[in-house]
PDB file of C-alpha atoms in Angstrom:
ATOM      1  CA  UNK A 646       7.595  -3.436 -16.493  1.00  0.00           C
ATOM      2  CA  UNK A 647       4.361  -2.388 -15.779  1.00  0.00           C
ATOM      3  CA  UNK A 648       5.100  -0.132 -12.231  1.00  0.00           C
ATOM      4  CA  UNK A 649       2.695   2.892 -12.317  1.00  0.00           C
ATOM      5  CA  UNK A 650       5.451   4.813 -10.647  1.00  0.00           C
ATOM      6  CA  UNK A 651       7.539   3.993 -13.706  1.00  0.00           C
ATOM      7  CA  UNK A 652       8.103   7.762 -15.153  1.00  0.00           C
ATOM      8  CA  UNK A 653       9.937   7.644 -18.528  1.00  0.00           C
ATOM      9  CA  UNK A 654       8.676  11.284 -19.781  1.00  0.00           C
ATOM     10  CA  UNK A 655      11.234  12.590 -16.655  1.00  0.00           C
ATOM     11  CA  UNK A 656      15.023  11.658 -16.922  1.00  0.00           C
ATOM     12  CA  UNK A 657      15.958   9.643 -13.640  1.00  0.00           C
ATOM     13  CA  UNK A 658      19.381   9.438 -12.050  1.00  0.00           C
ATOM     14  CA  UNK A 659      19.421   5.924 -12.116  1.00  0.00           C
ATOM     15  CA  UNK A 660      18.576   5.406 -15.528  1.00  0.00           C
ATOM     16  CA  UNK A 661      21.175   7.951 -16.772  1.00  0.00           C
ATOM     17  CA  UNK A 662      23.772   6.114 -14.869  1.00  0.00           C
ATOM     18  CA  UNK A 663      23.083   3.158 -16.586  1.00  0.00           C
ATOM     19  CA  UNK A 664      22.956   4.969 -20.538  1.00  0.00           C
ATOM     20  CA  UNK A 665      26.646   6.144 -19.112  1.00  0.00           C
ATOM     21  CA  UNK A 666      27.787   2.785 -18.282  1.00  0.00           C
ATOM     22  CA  UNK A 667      26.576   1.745 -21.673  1.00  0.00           C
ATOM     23  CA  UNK A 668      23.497  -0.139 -20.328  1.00  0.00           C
ATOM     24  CA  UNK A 669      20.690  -0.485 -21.978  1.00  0.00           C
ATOM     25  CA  UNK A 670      17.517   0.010 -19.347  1.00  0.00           C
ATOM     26  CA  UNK A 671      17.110   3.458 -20.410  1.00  0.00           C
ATOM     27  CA  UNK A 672      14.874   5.938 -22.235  1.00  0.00           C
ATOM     28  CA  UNK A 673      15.186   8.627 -24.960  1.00  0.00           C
ATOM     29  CA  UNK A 674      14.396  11.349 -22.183  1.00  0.00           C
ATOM     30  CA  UNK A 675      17.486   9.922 -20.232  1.00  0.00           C
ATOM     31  CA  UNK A 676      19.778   9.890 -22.919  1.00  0.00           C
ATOM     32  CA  UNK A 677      18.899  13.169 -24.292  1.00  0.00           C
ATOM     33  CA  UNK A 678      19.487  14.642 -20.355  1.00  0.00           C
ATOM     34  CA  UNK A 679      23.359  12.715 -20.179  1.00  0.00           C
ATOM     35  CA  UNK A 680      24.136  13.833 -23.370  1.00  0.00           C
ATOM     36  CA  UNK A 681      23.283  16.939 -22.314  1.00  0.00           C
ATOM     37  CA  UNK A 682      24.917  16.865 -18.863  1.00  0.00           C
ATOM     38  CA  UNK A 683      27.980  15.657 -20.442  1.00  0.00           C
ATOM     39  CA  UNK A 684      27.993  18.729 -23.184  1.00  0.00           C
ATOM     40  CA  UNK A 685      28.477  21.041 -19.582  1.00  0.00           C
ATOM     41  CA  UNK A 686      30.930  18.676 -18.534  1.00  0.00           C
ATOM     42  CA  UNK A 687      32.396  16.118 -21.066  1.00  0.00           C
ATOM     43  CA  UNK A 688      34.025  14.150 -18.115  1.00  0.00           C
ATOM     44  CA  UNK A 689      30.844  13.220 -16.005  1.00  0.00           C
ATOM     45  CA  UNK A 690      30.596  10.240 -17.790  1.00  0.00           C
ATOM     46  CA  UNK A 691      33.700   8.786 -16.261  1.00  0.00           C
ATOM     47  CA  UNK A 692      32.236   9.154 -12.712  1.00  0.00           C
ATOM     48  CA  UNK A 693      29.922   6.482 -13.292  1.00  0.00           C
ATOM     49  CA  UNK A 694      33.007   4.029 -14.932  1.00  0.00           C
ATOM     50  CA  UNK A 695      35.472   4.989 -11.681  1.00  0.00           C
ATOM     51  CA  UNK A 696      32.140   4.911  -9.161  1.00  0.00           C
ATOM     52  CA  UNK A 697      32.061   1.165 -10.753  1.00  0.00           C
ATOM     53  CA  UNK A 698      35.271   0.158 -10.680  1.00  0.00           C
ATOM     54  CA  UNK A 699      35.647   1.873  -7.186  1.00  0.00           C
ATOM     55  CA  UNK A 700      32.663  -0.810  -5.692  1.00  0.00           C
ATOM     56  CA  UNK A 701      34.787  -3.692  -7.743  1.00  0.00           C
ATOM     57  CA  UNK A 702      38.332  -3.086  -6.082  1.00  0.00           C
ATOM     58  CA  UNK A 703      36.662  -1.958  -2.457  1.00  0.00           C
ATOM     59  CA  UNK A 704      34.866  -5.030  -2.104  1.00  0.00           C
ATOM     60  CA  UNK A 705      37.567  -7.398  -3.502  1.00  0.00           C
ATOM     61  CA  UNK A 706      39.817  -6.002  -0.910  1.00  0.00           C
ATOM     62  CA  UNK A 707      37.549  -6.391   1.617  1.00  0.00           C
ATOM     63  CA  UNK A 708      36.240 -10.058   0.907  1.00  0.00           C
ATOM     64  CA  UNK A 709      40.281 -10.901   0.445  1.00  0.00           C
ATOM     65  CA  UNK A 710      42.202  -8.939   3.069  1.00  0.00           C
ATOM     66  CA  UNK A 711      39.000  -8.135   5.411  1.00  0.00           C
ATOM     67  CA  UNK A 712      37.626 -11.584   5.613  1.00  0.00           C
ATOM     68  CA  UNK A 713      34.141  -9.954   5.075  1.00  0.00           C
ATOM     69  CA  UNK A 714      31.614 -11.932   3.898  1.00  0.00           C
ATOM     70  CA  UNK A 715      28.653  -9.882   4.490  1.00  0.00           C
ATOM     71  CA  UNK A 716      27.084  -6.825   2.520  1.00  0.00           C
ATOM     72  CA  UNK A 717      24.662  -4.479   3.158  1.00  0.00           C
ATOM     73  CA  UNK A 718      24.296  -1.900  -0.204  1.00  0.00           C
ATOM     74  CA  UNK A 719      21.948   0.365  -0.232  1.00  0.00           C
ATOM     75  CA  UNK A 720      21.181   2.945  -3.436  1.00  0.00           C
ATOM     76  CA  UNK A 721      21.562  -0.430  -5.765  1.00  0.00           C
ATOM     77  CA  UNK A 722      20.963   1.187  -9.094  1.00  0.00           C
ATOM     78  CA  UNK A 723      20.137  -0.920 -11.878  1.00  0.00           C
ATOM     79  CA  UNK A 724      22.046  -3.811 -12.647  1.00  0.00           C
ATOM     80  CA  UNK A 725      25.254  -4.008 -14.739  1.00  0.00           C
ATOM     81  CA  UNK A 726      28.222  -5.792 -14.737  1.00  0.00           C
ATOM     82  CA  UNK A 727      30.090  -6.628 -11.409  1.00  0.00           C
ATOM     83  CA  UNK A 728      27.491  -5.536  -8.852  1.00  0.00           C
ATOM     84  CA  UNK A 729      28.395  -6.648  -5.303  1.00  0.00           C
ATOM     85  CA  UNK A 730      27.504  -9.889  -5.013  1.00  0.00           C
ATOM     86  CA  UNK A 731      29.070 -10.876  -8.348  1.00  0.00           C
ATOM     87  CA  UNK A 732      32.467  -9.854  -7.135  1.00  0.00           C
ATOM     88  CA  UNK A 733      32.452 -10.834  -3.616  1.00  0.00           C
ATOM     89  CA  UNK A 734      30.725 -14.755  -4.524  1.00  0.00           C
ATOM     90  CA  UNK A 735      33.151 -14.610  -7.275  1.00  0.00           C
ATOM     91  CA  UNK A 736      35.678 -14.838  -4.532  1.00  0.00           C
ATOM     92  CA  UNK A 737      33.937 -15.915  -1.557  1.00  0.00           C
ATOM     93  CA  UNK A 738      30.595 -17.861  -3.011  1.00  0.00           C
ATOM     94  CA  UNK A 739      29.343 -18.099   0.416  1.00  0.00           C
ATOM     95  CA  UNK A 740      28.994 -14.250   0.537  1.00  0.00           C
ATOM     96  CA  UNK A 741      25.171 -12.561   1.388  1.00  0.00           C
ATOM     97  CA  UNK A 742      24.232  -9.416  -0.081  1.00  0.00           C
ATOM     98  CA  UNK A 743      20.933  -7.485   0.670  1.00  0.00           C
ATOM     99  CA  UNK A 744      20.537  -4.706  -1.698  1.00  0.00           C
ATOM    100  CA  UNK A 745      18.390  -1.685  -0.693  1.00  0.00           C
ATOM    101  CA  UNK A 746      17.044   0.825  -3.491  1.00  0.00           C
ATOM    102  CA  UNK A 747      13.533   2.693  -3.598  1.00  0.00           C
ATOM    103  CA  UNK A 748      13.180   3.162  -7.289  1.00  0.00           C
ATOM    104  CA  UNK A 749      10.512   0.559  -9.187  1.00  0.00           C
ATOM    105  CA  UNK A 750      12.902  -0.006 -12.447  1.00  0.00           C
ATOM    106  CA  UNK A 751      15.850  -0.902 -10.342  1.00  0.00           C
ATOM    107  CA  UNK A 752      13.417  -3.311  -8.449  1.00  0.00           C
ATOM    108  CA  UNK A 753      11.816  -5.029 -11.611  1.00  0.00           C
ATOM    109  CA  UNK A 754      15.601  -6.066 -12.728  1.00  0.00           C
ATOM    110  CA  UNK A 755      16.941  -6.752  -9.762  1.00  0.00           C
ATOM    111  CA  UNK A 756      14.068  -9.428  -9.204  1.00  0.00           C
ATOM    112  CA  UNK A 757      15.096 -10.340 -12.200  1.00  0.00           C
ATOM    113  CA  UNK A 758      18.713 -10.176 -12.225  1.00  0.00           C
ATOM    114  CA  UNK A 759      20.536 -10.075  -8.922  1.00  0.00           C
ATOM    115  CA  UNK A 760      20.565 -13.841  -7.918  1.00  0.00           C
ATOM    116  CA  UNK A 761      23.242 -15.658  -5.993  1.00  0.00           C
ATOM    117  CA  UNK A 762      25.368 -18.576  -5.544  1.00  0.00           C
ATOM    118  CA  UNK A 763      24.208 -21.647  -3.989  1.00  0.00           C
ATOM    119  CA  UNK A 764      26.003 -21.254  -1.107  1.00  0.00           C
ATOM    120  CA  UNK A 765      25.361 -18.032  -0.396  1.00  0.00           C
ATOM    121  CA  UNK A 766      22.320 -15.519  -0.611  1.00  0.00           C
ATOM    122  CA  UNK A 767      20.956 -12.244  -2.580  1.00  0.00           C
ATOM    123  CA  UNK A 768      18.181 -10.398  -0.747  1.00  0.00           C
ATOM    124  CA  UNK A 769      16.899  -7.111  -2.247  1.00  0.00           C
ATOM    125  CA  UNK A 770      14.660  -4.648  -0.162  1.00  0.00           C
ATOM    126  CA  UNK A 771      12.187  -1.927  -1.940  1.00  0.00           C
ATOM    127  CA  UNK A 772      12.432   0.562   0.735  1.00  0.00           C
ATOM    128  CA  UNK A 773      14.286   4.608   1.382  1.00  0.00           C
ATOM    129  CA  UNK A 774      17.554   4.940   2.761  1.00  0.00           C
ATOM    130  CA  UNK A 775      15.895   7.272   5.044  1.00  0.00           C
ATOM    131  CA  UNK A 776      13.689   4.344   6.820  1.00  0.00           C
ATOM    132  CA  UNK A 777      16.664   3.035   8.869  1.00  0.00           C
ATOM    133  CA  UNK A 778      14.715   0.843  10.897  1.00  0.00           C
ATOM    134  CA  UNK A 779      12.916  -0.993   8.004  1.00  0.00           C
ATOM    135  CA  UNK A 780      16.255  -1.642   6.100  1.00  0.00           C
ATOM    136  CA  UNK A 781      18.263  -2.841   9.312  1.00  0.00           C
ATOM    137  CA  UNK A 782      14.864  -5.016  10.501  1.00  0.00           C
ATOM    138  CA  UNK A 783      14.669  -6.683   7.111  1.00  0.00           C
ATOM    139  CA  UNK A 784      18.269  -7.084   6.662  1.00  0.00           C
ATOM    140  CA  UNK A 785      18.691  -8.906   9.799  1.00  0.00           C
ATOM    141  CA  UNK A 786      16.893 -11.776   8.270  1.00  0.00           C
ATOM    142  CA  UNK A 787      19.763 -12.392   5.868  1.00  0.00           C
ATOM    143  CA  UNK A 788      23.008 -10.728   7.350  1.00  0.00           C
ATOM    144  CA  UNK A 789      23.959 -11.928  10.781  1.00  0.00           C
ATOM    145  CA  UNK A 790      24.103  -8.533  13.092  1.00  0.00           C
ATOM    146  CA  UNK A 791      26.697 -10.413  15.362  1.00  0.00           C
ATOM    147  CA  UNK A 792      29.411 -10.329  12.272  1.00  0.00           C
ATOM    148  CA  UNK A 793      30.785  -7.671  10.473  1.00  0.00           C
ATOM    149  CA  UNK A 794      29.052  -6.062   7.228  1.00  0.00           C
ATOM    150  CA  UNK A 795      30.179  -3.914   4.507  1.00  0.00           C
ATOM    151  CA  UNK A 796      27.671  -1.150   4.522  1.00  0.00           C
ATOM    152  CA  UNK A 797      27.942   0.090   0.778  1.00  0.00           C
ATOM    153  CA  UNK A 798      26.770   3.555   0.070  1.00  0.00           C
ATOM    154  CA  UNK A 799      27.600   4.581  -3.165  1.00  0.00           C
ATOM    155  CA  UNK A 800      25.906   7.593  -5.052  1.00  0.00           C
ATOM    156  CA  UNK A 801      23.457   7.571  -2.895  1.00  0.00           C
ATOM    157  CA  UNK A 802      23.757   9.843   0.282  1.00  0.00           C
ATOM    158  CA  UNK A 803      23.560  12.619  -2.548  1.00  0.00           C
ATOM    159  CA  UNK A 804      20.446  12.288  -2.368  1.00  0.00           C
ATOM    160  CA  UNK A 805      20.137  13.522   1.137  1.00  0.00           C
ATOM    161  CA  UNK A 806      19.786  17.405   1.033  1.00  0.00           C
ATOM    162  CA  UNK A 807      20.242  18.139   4.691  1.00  0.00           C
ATOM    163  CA  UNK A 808      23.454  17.786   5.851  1.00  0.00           C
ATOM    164  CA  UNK A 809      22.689  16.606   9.660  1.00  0.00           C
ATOM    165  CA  UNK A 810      19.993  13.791   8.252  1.00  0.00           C
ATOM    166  CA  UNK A 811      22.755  12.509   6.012  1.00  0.00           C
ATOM    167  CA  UNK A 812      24.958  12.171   8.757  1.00  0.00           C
ATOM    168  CA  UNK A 813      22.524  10.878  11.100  1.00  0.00           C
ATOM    169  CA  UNK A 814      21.395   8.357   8.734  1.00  0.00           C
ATOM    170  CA  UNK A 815      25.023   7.050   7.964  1.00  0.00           C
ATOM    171  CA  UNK A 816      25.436   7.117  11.352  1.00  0.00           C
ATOM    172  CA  UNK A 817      22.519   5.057  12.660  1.00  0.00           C
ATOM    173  CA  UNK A 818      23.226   2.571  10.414  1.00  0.00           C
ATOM    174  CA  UNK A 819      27.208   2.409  11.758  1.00  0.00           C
ATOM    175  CA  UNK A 820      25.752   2.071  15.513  1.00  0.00           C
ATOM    176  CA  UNK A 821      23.873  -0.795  14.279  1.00  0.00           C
ATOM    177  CA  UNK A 822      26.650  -2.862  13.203  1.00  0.00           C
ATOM    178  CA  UNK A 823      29.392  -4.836  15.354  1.00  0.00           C
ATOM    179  CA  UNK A 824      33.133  -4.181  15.281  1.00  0.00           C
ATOM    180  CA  UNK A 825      35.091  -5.378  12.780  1.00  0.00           C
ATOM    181  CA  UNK A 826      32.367  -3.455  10.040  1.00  0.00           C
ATOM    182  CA  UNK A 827      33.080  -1.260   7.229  1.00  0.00           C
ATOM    183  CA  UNK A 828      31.765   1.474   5.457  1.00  0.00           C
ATOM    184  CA  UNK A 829      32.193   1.879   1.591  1.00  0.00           C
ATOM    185  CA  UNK A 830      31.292   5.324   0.745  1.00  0.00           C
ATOM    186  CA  UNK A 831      31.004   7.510  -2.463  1.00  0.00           C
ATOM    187  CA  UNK A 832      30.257  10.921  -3.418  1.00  0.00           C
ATOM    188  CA  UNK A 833      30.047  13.482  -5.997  1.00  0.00           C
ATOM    189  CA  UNK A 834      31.906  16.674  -5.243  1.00  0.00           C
ATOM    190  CA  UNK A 835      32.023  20.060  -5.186  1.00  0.00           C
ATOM    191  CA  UNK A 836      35.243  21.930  -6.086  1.00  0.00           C
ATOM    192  CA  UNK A 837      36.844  24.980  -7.723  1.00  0.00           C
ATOM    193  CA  UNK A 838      38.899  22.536  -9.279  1.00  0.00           C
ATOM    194  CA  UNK A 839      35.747  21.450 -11.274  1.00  0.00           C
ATOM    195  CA  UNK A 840      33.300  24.500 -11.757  1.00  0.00           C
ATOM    196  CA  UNK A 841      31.859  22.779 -14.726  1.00  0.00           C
ATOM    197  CA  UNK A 842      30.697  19.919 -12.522  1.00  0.00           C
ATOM    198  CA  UNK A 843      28.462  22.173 -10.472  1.00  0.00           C
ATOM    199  CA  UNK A 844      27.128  23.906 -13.908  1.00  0.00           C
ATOM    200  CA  UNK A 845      26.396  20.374 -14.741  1.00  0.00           C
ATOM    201  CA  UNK A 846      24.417  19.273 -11.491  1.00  0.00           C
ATOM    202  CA  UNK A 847      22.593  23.014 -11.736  1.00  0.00           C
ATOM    203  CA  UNK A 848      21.381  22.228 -14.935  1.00  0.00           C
ATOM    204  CA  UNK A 849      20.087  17.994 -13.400  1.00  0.00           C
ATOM    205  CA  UNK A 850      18.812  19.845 -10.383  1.00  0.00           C
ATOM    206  CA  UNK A 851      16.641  21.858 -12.421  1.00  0.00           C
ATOM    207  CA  UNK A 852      15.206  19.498 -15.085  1.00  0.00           C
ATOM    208  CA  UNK A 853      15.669  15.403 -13.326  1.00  0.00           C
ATOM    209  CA  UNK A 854      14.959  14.071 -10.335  1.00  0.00           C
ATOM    210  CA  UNK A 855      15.827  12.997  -7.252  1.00  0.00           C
ATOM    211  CA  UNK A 856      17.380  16.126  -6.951  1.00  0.00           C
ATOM    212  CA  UNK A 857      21.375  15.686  -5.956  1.00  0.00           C
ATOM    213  CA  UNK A 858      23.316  17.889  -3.088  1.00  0.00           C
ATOM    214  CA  UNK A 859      27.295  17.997  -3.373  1.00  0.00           C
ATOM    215  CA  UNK A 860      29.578  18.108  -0.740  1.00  0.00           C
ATOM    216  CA  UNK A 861      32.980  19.172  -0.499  1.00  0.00           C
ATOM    217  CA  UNK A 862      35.781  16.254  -0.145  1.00  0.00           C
ATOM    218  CA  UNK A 863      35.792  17.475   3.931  1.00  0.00           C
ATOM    219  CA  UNK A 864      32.432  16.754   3.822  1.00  0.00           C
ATOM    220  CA  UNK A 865      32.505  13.586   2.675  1.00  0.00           C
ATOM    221  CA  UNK A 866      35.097  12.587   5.032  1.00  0.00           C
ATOM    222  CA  UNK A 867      32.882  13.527   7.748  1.00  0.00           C
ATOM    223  CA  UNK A 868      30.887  10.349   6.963  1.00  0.00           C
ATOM    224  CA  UNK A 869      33.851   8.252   8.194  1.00  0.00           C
ATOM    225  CA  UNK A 870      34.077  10.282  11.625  1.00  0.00           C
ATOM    226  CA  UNK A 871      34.489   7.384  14.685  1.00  0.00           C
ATOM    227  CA  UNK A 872      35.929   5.449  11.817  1.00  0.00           C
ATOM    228  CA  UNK A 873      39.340   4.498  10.929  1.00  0.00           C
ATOM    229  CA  UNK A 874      39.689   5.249   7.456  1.00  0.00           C
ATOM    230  CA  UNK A 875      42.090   2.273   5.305  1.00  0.00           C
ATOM    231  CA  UNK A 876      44.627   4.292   2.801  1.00  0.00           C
ATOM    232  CA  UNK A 877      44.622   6.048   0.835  1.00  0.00           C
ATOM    233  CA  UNK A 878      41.699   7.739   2.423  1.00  0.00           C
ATOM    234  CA  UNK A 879      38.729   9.633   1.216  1.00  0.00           C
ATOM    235  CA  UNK A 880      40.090  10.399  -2.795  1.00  0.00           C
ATOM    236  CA  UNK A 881      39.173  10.769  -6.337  1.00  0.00           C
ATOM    237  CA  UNK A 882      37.411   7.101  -7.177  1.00  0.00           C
ATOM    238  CA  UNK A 883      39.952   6.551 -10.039  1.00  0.00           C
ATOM    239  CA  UNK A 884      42.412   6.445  -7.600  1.00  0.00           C
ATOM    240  CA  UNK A 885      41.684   4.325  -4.687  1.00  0.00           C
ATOM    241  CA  UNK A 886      43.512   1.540  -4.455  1.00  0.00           C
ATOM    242  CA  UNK A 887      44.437   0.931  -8.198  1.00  0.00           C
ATOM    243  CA  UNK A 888      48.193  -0.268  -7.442  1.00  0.00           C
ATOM    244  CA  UNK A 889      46.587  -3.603  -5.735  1.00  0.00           C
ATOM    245  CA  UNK A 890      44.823  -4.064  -8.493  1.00  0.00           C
ATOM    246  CA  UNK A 891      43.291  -8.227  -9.056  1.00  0.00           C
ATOM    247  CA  UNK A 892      44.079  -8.155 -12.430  1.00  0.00           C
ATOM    248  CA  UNK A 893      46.100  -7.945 -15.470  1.00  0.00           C
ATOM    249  CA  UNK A 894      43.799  -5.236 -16.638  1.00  0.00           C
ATOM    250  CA  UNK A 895      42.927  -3.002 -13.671  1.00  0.00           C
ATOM    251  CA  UNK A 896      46.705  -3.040 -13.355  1.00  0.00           C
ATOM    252  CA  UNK A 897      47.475  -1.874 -16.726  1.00  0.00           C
ATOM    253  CA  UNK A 898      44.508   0.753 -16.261  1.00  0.00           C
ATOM    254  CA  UNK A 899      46.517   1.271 -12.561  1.00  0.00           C
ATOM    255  CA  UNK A 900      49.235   2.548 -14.555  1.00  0.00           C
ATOM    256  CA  UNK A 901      47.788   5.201 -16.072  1.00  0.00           C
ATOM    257  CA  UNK A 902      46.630   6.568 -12.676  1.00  0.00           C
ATOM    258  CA  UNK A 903      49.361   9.196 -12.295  1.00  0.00           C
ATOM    259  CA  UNK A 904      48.768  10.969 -15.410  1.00  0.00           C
ATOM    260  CA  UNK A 905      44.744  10.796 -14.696  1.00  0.00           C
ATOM    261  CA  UNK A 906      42.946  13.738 -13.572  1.00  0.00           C
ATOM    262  CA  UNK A 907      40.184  13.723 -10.385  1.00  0.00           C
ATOM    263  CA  UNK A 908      36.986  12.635 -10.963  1.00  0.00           C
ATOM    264  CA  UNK A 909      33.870  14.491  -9.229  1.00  0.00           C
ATOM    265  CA  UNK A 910      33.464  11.126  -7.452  1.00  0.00           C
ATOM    266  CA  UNK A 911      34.991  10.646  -4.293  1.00  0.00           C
ATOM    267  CA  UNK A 912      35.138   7.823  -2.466  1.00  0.00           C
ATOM    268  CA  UNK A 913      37.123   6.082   0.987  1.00  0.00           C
ATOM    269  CA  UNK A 914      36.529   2.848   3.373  1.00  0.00           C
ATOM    270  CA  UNK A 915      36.493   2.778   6.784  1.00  0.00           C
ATOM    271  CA  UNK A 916      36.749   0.362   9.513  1.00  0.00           C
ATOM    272  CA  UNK A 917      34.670   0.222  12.703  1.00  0.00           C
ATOM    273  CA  UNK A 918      36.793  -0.709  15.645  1.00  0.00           C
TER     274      UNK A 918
END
């Protein structure tokens, strides 16, 4: 791992993500920053464990129920356990996945790391989710434009400070897909609910980088205008969709869902008619 633009004396989002999912492509300088993030807010851990298991049970139901076989995520983070293609070939092997991210680590292991099935293919793209045109022209060389795609945008439209480019971008990347499409969206929050989540991104804001910008959970719906969103709607991660869970486990976990508090993370799917 030799990328100049490699910074480990600066904590990174995407690195502190993976110390919370217990990964191990981390540094002392993003452990010492979660640890500290999750002294403001001992919960903000869990965001990254629901964000997860939100991308698991969104694109299971959509590879099962949706007959989608196509993926377009963008904001990959670094590799752990049950990215996209995993789950969807694990169903569907013929499945395609292009993953977008702009951060060198997350493109040395994903080289490495995200490969597919033989009968289907794993493309991955070093480029900014603002550069619309360069992700949809290089995606079109693996994802056929005249089917539908999942376009997965998890944790990463947070990114975005301005809230008309964030919308624009989502939306220039809907208008380039055909009917029958979906967007798989998630977000962290803002809330009175949760004042020691915004003490917590303060404090990120101030010492990490990229810097993140929350949005309220009527915000975050407003991604899915034009769209028609699939139940339960735009909701705390931990709770979308856990009573259809695909396993014994997820269902026990399902169980517990009622006597679970919100997550900062929200997330929804929506269908393009």
């Amino acid at each position: 791992m030799s990328d100049s633009r490699i910074n480990t004396t600066q904590p990174h989002t995407a690195r502190i993500w993976n110390y919370w999912l217990g990964g191990k492509d981390n540094y002392a300088v993003d452990q010492a920053a979660g640890d500290q993030i999750r002294a403001l807010h001992p919960g903000i851990g869990d965001y990254a464990l629901a964000d997860r298991q939100f991308l698991g049970r969104a694109v299971s139901h959509l590879v099962t129920e949706c007959g989608i076989r196509q993926f377009l995520d963008i904001g990959t983070g670094l590799p752990t356990a049950d990215n996209t293609h995993e789950v969807a070939q694990r169903i569907a092997p013929e499945s395609r996945v292009v993953y977008v991210d702009n951060d060198p680590l997350v493109l040395t292991h994903a080289r490495a790391l995200l490969t597919s099935t033989p009968e289907g293919r794993t493309d991955y793209l070093d480029e900014d989710l603002r550069n619309v045109d360069a992700i949809l022209e290089h995606a079109s060389k693996t994802l056929d434009f005249e089917r539908p795609i999942a376009l997965m945008l998890l944790g990463v439209v947070i990114f975005i400070g301005d809230d008309s480019e964030a919308y624009g971008i989502v939306r220039r990347l809907l208008d380039a897909l055909p009917a029958g499409s979906h967007l798989v969206l998630s977000h962290t929050i803002t809330s009175p609910e949760m004042p020691d989540v915004d003490e917590a991104v303060a404090f990120w804001n101030e010492n990490g980088t990229p810097k993140l910008t929350q949005r309220t959970p009527e915000q975050v719906t407003g991604f899915f205008e034009g769209l028609e969103l699939l139940d339960p709607g735009v909701v705390s991660c931990n709770r979308w969709r856990t009573g259809s869970a695909e396993n014994a486990a997820d269902a026990a976990d399902a169980a517990d869902t009622e006597d679970t508090e919100d997550v900062a993370m929200f997330g929804g799917v929506g269908v393009k008619r």
